[in-house]
Short mmCIF file of C-alpha atoms in Angstrom, two decimals:
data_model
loop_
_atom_site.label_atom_id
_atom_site.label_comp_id
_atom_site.label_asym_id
_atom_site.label_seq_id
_atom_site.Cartn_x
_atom_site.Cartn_y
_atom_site.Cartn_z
CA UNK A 1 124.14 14.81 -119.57
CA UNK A 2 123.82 16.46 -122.90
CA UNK A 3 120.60 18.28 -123.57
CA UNK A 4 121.47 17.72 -127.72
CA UNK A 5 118.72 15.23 -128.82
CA UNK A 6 120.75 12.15 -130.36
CA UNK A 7 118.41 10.15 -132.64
CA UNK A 8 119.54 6.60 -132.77
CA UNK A 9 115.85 5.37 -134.13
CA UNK A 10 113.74 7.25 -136.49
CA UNK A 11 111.58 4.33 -138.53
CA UNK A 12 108.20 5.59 -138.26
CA UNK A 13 108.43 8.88 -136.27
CA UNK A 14 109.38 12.76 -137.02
CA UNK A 15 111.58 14.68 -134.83
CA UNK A 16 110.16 18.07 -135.61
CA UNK A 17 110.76 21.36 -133.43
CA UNK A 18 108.22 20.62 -130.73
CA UNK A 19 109.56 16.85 -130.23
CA UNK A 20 112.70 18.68 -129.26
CA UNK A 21 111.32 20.92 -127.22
CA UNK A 22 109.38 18.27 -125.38
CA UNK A 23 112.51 15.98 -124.74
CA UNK A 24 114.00 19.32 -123.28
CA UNK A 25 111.52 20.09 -120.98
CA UNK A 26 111.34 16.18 -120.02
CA UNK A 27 114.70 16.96 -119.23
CA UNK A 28 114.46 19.30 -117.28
CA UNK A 29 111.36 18.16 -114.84
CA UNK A 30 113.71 14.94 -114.42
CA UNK A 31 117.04 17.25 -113.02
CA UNK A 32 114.36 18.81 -110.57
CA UNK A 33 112.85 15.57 -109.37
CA UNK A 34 115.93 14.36 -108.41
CA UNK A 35 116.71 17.85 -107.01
CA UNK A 36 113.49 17.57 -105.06
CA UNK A 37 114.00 13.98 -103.73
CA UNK A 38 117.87 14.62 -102.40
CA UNK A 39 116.33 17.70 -100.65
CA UNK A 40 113.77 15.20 -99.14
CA UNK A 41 116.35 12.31 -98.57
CA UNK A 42 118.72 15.42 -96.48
CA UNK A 43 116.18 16.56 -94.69
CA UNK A 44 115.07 12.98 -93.52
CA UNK A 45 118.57 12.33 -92.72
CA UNK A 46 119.29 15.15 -91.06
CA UNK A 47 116.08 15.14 -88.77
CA UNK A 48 117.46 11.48 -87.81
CA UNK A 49 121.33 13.14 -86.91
CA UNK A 50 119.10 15.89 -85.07
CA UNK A 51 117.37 12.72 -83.09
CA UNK A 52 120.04 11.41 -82.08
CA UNK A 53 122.09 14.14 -80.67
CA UNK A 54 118.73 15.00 -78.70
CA UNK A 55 118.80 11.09 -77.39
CA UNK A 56 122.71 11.72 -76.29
CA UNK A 57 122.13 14.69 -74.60
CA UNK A 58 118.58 14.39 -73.20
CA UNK A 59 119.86 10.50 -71.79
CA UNK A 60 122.65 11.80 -70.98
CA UNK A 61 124.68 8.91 -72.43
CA UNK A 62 127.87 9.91 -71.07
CA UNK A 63 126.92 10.01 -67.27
CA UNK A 64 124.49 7.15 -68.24
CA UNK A 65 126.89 4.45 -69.90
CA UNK A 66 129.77 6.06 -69.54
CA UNK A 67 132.55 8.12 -71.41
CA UNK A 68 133.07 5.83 -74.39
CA UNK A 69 129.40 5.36 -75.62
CA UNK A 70 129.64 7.98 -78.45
CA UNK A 71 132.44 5.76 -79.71
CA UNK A 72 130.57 2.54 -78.86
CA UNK A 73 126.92 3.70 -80.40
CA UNK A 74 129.19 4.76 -83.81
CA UNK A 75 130.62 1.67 -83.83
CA UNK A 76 127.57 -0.23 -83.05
CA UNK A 77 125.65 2.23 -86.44
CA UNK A 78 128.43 1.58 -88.42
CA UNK A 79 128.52 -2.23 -87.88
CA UNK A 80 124.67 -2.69 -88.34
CA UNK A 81 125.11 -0.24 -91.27
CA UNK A 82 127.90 -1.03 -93.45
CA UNK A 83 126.94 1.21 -96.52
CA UNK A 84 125.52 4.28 -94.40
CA UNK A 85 128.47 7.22 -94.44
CA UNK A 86 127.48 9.62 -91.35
CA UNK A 87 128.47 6.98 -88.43
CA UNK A 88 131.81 8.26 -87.68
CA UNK A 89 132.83 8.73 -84.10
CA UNK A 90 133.38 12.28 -84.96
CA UNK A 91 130.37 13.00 -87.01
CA UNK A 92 128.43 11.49 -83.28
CA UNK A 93 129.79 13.86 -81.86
CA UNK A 94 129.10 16.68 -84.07
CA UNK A 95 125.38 15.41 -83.73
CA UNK A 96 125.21 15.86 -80.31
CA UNK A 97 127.00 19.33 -80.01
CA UNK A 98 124.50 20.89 -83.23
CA UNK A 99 121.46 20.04 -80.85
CA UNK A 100 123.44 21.69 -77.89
CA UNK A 101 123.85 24.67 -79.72
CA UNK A 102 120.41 25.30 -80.02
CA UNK A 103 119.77 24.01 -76.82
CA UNK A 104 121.92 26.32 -75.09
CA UNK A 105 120.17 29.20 -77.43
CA UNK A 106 116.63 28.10 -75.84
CA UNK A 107 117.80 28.21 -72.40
CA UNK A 108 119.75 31.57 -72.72
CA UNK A 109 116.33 32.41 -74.12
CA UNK A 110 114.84 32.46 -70.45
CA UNK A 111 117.86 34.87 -69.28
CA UNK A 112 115.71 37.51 -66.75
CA UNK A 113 117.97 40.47 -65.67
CA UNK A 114 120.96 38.58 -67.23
CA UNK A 115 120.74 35.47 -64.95
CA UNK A 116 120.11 32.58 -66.46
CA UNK A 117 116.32 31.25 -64.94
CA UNK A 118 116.56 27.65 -66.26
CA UNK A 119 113.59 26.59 -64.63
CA UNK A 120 112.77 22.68 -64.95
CA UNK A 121 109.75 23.69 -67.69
CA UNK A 122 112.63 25.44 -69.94
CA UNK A 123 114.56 22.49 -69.41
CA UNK A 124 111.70 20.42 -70.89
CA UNK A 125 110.73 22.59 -73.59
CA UNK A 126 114.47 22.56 -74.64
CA UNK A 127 114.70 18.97 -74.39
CA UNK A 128 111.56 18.85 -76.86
CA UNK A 129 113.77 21.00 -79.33
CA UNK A 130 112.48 20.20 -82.95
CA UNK A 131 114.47 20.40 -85.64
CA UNK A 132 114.06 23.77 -87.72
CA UNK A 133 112.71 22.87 -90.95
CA UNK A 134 114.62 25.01 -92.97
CA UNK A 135 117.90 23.26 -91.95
CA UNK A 136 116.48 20.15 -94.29
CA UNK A 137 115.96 22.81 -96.84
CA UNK A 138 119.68 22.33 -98.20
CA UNK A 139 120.49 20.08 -100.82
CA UNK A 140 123.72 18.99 -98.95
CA UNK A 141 123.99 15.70 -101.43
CA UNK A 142 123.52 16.48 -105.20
#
């Protein structure tokens, strides 16, 4: 995108220093809107990846349904999702083991006298784990 002002049709109007200034600034408020809604669209997205690694690990899908459901449920996305990107088996899996990381990091949280005290209320708070909202803060798609 050029931000030279190309005048294909004039009849009737003057395209004086302020017009162009305008047209810039137009411009300009349009790049950040669509800065502002791929910010929005991440961090939407990435709340849902965030969900669903929770789901795995607080179902425990693996004991639950066995050792091929991360394959299965990425197959089962991708199939009811043609044009998504994100369903991979691998990007499942990568779902699952961000939450853990931060799991892990609330239950090492309740170390006392460096044991780890994972009683069953840390267990529950950590299951509870909210995103952070800064991690939909990056514009990962521009």
């Amino acid at each position: 995108m050029t931000d030279k002002t190309h005048f294909v049709f004039r009849d009737g109007m003057t395209a004086d220093r302020d017009y162009v200034q305008w047209i810039a600034d137009i411009k300009s408020r349009y790049r950040n809107s669509q800065i502002k809604a791929a910010i929005k669209v991440n961090s939407a997205l990435l709340e849902f990846y965030w969900s669903v690694g929770r789901d795995l690990a607080v179902l425990k899908a693996e004991e639950r349904w066995g050792s091929g459901i991360v394959k299965q449920f990425a197959l089962d996305m991708r199939n009811a999702f043609p044009e998504a990107k994100g369903f991979s088996y691998s990007n499942v899996k990568d779902m699952k083991r961000w939450y853990l990381f931060y799991y892990e990091q609330v239950i090492k949280g309740q170390q006392v006298g460096g044991q780890i005290d994972v009683t069953e209320r840390s267990r529950q708070l950590a299951d509870q784990l909210e995103m952070h909202e800064l991690f939909g803060q990056i514009p990962w798609v521009l």
